[in-house]
PDB file of C-alpha atoms in Angstrom:
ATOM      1  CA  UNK I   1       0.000   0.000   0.000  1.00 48.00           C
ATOM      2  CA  UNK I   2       1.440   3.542  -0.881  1.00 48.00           C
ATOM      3  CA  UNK I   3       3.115   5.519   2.071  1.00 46.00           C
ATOM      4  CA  UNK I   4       2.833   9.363   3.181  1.00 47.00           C
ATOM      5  CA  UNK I   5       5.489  11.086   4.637  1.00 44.00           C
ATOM      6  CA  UNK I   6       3.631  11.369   8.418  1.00 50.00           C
ATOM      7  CA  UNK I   7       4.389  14.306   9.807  1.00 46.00           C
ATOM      8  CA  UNK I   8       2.649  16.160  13.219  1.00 44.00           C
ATOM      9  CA  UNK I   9       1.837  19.619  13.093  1.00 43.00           C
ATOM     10  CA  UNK I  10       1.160  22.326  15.545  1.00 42.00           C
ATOM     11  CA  UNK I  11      -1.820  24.414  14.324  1.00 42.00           C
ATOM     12  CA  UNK I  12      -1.343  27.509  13.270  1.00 41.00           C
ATOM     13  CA  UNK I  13       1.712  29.937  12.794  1.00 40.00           C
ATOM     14  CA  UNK I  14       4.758  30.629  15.002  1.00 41.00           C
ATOM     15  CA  UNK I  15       5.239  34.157  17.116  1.00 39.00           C
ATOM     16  CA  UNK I  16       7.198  35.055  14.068  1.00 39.00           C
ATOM     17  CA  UNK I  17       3.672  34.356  11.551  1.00 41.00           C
ATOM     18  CA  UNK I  18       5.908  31.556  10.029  1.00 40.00           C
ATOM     19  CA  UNK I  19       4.173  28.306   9.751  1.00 39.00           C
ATOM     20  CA  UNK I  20       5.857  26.048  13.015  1.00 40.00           C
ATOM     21  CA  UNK I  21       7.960  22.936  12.330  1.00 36.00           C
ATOM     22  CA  UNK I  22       7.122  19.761  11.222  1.00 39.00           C
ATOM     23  CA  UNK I  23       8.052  17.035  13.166  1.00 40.00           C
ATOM     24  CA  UNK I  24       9.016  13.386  11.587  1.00 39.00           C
ATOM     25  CA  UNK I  25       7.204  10.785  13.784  1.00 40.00           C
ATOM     26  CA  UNK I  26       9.732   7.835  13.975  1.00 40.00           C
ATOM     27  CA  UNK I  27       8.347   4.331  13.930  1.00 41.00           C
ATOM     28  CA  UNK I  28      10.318   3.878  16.991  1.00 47.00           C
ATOM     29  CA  UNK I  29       8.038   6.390  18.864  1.00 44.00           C
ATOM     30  CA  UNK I  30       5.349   3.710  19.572  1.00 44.00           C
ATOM     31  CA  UNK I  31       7.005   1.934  22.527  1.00 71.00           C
ATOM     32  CA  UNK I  32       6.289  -1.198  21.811  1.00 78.00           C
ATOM     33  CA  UNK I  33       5.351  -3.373  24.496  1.00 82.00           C
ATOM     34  CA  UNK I  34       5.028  -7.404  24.924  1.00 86.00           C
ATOM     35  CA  UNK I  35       1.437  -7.090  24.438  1.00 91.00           C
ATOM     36  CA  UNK I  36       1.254  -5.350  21.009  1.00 90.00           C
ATOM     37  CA  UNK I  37       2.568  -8.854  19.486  1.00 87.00           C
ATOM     38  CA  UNK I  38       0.033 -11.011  21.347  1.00 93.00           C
ATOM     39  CA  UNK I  39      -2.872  -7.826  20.337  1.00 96.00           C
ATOM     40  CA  UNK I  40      -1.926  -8.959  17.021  1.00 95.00           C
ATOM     41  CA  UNK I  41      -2.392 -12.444  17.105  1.00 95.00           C
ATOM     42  CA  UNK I  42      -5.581 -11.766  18.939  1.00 96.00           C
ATOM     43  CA  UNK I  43      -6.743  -9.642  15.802  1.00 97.00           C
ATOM     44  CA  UNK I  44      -5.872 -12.114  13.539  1.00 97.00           C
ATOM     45  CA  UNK I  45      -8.535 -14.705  15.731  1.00 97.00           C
ATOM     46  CA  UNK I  46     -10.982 -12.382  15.490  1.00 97.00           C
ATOM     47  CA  UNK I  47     -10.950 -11.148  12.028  1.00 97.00           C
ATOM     48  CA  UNK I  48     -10.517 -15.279  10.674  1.00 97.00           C
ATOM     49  CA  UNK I  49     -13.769 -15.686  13.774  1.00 97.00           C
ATOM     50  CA  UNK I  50     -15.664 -13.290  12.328  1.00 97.00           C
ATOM     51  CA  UNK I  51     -15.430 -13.141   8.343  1.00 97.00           C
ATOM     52  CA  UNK I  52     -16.048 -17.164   8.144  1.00 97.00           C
ATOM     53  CA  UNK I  53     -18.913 -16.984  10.827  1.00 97.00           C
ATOM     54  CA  UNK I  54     -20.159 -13.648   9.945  1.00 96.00           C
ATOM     55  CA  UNK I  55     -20.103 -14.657   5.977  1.00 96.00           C
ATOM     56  CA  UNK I  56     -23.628 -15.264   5.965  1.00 97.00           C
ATOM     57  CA  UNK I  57     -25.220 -12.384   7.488  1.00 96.00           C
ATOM     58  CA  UNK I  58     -22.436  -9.849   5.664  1.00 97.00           C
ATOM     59  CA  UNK I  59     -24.302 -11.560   2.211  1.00 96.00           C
ATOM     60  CA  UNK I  60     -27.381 -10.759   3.649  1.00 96.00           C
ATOM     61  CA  UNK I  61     -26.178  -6.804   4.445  1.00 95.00           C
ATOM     62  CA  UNK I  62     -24.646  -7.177   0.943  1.00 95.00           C
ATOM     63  CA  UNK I  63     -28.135  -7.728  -0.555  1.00 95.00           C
ATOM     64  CA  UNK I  64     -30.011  -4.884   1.396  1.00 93.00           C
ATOM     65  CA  UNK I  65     -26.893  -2.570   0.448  1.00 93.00           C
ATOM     66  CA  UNK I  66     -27.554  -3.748  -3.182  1.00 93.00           C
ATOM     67  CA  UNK I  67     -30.965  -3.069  -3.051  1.00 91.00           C
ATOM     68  CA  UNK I  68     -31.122   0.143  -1.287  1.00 88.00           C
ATOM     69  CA  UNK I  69     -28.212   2.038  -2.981  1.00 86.00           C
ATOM     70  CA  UNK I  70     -26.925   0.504  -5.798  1.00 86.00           C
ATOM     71  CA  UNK I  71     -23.547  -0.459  -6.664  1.00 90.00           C
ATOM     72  CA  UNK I  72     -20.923  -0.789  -5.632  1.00 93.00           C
ATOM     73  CA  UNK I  73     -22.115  -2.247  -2.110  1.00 94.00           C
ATOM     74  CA  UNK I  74     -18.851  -1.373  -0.480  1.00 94.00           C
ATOM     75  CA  UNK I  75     -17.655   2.163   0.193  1.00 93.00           C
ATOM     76  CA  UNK I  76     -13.707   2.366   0.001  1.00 94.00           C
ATOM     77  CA  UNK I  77     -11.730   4.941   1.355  1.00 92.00           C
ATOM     78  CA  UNK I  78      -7.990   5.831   1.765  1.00 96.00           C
ATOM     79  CA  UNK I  79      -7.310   6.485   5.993  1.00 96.00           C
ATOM     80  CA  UNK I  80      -3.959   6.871   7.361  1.00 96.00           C
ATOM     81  CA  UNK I  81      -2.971   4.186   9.532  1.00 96.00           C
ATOM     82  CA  UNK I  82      -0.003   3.059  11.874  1.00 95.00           C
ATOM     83  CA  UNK I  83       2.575   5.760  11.422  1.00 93.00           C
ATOM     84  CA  UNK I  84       0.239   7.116   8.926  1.00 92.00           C
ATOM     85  CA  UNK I  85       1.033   4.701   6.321  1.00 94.00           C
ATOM     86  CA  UNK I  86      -2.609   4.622   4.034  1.00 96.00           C
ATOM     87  CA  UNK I  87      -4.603   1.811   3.385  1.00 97.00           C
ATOM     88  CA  UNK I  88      -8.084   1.175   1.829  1.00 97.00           C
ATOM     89  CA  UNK I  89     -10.921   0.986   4.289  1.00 97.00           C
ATOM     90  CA  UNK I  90     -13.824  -0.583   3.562  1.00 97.00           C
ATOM     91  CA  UNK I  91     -17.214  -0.836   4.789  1.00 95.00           C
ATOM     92  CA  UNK I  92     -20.763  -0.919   3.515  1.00 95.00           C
ATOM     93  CA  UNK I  93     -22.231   1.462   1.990  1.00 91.00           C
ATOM     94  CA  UNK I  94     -24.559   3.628   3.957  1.00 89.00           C
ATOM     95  CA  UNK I  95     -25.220   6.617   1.335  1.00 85.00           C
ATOM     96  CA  UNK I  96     -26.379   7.131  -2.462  1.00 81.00           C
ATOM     97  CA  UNK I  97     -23.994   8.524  -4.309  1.00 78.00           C
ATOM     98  CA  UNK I  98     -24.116  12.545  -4.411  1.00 76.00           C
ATOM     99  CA  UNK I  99     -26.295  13.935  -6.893  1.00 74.00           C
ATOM    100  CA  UNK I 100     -27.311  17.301  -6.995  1.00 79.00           C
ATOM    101  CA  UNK I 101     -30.197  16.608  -9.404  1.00 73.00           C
ATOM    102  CA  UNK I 102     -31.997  14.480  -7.014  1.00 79.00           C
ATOM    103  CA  UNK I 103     -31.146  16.734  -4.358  1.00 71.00           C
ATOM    104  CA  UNK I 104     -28.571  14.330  -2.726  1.00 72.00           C
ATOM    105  CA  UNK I 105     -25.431  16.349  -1.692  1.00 59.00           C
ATOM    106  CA  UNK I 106     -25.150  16.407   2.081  1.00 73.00           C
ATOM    107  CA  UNK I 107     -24.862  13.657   4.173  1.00 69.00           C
ATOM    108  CA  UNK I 108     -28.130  14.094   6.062  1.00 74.00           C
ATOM    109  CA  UNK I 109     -29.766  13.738   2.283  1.00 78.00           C
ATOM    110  CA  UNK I 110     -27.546  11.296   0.832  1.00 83.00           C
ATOM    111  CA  UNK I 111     -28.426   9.091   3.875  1.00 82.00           C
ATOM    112  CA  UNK I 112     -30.586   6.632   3.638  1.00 83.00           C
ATOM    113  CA  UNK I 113     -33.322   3.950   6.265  1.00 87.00           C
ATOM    114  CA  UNK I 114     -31.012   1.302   5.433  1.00 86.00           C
ATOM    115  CA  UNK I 115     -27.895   3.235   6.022  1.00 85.00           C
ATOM    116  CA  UNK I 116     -29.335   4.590   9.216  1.00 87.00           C
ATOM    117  CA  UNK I 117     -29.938   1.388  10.751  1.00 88.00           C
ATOM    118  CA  UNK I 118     -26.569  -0.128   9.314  1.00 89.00           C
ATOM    119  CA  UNK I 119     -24.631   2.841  11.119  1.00 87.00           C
ATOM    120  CA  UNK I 120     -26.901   2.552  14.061  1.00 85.00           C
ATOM    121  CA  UNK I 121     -25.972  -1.125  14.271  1.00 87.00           C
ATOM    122  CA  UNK I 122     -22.227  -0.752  13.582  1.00 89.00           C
ATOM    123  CA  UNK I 123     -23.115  -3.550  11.160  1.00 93.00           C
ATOM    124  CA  UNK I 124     -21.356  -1.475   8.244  1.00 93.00           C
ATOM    125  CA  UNK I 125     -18.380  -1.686  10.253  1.00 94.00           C
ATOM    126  CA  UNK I 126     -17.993  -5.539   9.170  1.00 96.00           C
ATOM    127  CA  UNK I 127     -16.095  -5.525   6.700  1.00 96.00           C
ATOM    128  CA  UNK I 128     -13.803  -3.771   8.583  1.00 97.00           C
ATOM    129  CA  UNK I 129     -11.942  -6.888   9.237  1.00 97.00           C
ATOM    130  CA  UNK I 130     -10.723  -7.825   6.626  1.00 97.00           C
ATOM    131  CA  UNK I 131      -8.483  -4.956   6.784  1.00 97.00           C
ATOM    132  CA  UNK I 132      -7.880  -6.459  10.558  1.00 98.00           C
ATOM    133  CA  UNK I 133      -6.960  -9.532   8.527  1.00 97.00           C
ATOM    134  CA  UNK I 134      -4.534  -7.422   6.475  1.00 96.00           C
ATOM    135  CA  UNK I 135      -2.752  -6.188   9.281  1.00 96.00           C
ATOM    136  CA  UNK I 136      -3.807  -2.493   8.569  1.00 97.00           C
ATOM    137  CA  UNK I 137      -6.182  -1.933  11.508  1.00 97.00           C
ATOM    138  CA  UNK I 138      -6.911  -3.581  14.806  1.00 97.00           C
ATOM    139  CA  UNK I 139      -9.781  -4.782  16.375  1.00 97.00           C
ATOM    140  CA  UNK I 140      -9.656  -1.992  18.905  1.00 97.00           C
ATOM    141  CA  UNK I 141      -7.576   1.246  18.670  1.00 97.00           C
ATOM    142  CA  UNK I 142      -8.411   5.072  17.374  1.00 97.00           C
ATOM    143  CA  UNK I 143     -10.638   4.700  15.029  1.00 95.00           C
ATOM    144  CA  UNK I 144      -9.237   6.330  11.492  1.00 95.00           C
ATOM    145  CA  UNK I 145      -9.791   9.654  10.504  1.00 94.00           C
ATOM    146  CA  UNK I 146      -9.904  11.332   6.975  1.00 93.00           C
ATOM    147  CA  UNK I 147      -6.120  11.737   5.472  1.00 94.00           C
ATOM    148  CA  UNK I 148      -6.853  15.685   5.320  1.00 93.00           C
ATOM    149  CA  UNK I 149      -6.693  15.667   9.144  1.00 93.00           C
ATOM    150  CA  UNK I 150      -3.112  14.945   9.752  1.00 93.00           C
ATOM    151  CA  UNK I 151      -1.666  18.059   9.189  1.00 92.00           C
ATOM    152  CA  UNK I 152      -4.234  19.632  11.585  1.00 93.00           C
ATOM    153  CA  UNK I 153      -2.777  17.444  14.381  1.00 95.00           C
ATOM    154  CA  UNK I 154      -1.051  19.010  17.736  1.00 94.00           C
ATOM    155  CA  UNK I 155       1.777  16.671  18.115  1.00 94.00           C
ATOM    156  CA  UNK I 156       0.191  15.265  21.133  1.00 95.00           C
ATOM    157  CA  UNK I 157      -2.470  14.400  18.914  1.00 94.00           C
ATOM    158  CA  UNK I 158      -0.811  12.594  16.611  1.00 95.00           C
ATOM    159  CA  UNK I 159       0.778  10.145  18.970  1.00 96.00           C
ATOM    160  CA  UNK I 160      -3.045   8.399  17.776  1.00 96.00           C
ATOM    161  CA  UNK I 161      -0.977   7.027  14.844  1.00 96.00           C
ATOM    162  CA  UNK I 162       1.494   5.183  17.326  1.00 95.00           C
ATOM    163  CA  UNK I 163      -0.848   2.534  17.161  1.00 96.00           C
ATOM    164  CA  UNK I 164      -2.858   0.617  14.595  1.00 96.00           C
ATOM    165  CA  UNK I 165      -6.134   2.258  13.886  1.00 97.00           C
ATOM    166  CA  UNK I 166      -9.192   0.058  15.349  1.00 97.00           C
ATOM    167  CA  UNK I 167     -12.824  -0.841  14.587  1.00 96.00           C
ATOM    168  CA  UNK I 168     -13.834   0.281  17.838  1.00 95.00           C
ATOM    169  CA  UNK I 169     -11.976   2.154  20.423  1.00 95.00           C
ATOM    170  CA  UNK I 170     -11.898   4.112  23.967  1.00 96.00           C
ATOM    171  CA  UNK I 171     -13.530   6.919  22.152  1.00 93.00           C
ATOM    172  CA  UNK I 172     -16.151   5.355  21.278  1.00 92.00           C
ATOM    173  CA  UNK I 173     -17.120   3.858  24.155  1.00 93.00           C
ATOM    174  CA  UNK I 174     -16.623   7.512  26.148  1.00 91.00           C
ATOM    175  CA  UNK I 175     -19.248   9.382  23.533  1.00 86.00           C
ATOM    176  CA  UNK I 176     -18.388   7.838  19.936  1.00 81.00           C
ATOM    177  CA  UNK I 177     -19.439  11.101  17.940  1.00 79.00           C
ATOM    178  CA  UNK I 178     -21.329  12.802  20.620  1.00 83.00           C
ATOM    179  CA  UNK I 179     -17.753  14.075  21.781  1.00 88.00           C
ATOM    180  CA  UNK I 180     -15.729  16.940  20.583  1.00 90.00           C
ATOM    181  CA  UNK I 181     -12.676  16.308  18.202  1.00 91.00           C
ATOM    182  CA  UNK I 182     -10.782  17.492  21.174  1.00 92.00           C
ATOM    183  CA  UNK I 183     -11.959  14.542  23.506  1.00 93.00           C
ATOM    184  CA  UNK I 184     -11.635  12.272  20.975  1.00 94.00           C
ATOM    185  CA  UNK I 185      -8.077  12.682  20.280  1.00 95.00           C
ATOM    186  CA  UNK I 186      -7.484  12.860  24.093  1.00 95.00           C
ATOM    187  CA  UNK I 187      -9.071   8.927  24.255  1.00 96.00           C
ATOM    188  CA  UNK I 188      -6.968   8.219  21.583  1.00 97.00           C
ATOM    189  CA  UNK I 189      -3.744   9.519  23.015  1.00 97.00           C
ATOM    190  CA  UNK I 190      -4.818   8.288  26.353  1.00 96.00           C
ATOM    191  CA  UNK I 191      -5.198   4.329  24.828  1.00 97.00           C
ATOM    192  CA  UNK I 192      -1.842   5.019  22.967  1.00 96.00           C
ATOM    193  CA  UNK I 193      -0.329   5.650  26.742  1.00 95.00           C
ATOM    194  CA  UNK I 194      -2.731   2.513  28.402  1.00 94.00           C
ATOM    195  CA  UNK I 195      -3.000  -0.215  25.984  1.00 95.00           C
ATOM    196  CA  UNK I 196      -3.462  -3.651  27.637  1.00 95.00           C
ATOM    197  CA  UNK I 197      -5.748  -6.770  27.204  1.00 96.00           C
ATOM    198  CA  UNK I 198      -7.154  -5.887  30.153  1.00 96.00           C
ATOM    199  CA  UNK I 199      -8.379  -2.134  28.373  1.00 96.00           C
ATOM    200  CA  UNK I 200      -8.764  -3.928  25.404  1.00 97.00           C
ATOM    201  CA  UNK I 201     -11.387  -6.446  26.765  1.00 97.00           C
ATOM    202  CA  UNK I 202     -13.202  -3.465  29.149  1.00 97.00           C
ATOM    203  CA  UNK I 203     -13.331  -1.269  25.764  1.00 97.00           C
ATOM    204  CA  UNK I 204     -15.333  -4.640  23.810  1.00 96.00           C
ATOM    205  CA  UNK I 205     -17.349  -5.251  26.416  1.00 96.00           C
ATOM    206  CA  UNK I 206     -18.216  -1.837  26.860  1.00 95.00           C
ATOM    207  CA  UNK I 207     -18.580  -1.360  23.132  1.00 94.00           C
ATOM    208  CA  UNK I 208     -21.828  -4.062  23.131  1.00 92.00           C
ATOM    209  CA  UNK I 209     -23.526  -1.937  25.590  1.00 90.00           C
ATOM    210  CA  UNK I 210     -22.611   1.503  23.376  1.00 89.00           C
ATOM    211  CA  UNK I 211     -24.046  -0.357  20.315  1.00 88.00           C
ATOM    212  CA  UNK I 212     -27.309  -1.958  21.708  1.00 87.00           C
ATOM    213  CA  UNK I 213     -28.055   1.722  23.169  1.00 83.00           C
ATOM    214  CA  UNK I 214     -27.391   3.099  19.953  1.00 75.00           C
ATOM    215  CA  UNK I 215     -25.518   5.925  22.091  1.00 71.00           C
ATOM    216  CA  UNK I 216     -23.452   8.947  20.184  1.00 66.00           C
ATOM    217  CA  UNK I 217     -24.371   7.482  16.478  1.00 67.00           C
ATOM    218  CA  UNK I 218     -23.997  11.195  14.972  1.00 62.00           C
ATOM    219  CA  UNK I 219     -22.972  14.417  16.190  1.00 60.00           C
ATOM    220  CA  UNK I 220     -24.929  16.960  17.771  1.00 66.00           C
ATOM    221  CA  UNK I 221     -26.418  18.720  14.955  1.00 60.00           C
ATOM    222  CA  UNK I 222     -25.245  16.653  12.356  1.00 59.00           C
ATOM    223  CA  UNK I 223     -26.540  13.549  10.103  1.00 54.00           C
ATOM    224  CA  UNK I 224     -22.990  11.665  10.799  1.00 61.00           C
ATOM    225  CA  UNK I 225     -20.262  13.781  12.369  1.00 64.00           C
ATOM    226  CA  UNK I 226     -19.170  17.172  11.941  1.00 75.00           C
ATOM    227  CA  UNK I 227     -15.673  17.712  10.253  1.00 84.00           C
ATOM    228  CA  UNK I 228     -12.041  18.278  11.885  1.00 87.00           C
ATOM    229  CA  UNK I 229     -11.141  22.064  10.843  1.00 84.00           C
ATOM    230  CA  UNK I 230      -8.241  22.079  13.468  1.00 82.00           C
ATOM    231  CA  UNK I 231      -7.521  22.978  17.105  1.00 83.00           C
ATOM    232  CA  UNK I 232      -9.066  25.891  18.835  1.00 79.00           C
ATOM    233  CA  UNK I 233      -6.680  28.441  20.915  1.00 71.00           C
ATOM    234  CA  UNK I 234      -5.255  27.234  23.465  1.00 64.00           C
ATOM    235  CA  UNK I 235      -7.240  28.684  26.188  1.00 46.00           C
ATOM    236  CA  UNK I 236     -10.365  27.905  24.660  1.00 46.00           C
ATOM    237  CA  UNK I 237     -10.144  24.128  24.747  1.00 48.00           C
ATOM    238  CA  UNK I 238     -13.251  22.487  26.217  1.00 46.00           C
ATOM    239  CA  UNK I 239     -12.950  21.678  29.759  1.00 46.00           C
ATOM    240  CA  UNK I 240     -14.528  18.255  28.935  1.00 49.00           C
ATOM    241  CA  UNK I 241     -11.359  17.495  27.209  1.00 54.00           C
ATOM    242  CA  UNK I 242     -10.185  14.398  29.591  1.00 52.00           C
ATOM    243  CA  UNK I 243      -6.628  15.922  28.509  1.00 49.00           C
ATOM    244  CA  UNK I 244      -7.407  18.871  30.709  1.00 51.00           C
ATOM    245  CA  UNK I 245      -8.860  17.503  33.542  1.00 46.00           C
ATOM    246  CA  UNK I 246      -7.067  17.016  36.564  1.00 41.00           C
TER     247      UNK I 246
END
């Protein structure tokens, strides 16, 4: 799969209004620990677990996909992954295709019953692992964010990328997309830092309960979620940030 160059960036412009450096995020920054090689085999269980049981009702989601928006039935998308190296993820589709004659151009339009309920289920998140499989994501981690949003990282926030992106994660059992970007990334950083079976098992078990409550599906105001423009001032972070809480 192609590589970026992965760099962190501070938002914004030095004291002197020139943009501030870039730093190079080395792959030895992760600190690997004894776990991360056992995490892996454990993803590997999972993903073969799930794609052979799971084959039946992912034809079945297939078929509804196929039927309510056409093809293709799987939406692909480039996300940056450990040490920001991209990969394709894919999942099924929840939206028709954007069409400004038929009125479909945001989200909230484009969105469909189907797609609603696959999103509200997570159940578009199946196919998910088979990039597991691939060694591209983990079953739990940061979830992956749009390639755009890397240069809008603080260095602290882009310690997410330490770690292989997951299907679900401690962000999404604290809100999901109820939370602000800057909560998010905190959860991220804060899983980077705390990573463990033992997490790892809370954060599944934790995720069943998120998912049969259908808790934080979209953003406040928002058919999905609302998009990462970059990091307020410093003083005006939100105090729900668990980064600032003490």
């Amino acid at each position: 799969m192609p590589k970026v160059a992965y760099h962190a960036t501070c938002t914004g412009a030095g004291a002197s209004g020139q943009p501030r450096p870039r730093r190079r995020i080395s792959e030895d920054s992760a600190n690997r620990r004894p776990y991360d090689r056992w995490k892996r085999l454990l993803d590997l269980l999972a993903a073969i677990l799930v794609l052979v049981l799971g084959a039946p009702l992912m034809a079945l989601i297939a078929l509804v996909v196929l039927v309510a928006h056409g093809r293709p039935v799987l939406f692909r998308h480039k996300r940056p992954g450990l040490h920001g190296e991209l990969f394709e993820m894919v999942k099924f589709r929840t939206m028709r295709h954007p069409d400004p004659d038929r009125g479909l151009v945001t989200d909230a339009q484009r969105l469909t019953r189907a797609g609603r309920w696959l999103r509200a289920s997570s159940l578009d998140e199946l196919p998910e692992f088979w990039n597991v499989l691939r060694g591209e994501m983990s079953v739990v981690g940061p979830r992956p964010h749009l390639v755009q949003y890397l240069d809008l990282y603080s260095p602290e926030q882009a310690r997410r990328h330490d770690v292989r992106p997951g299907i679900t994660g401690l962000a999404q059992v604290r809100g999901r997309n109820a939370l602000e970007w800057q909560a998010k990334f905190a959860y991220d950083v804060e899983y980077v830092d705390r990573r463990s079976f033992l997490l790892d098992l809370k954060i599944l078990l934790a995720t069943v309960w998120v998912v049969a409550s259908r808790q934080g599906i979209s953003a406040p105001g928002a058919a999905t979620w609302h998009e990462f423009t970059g990091n307020p001032p410093q003083s005006s972070v939100s105090e729900a940030d668990p980064a600032n809480r003490r």
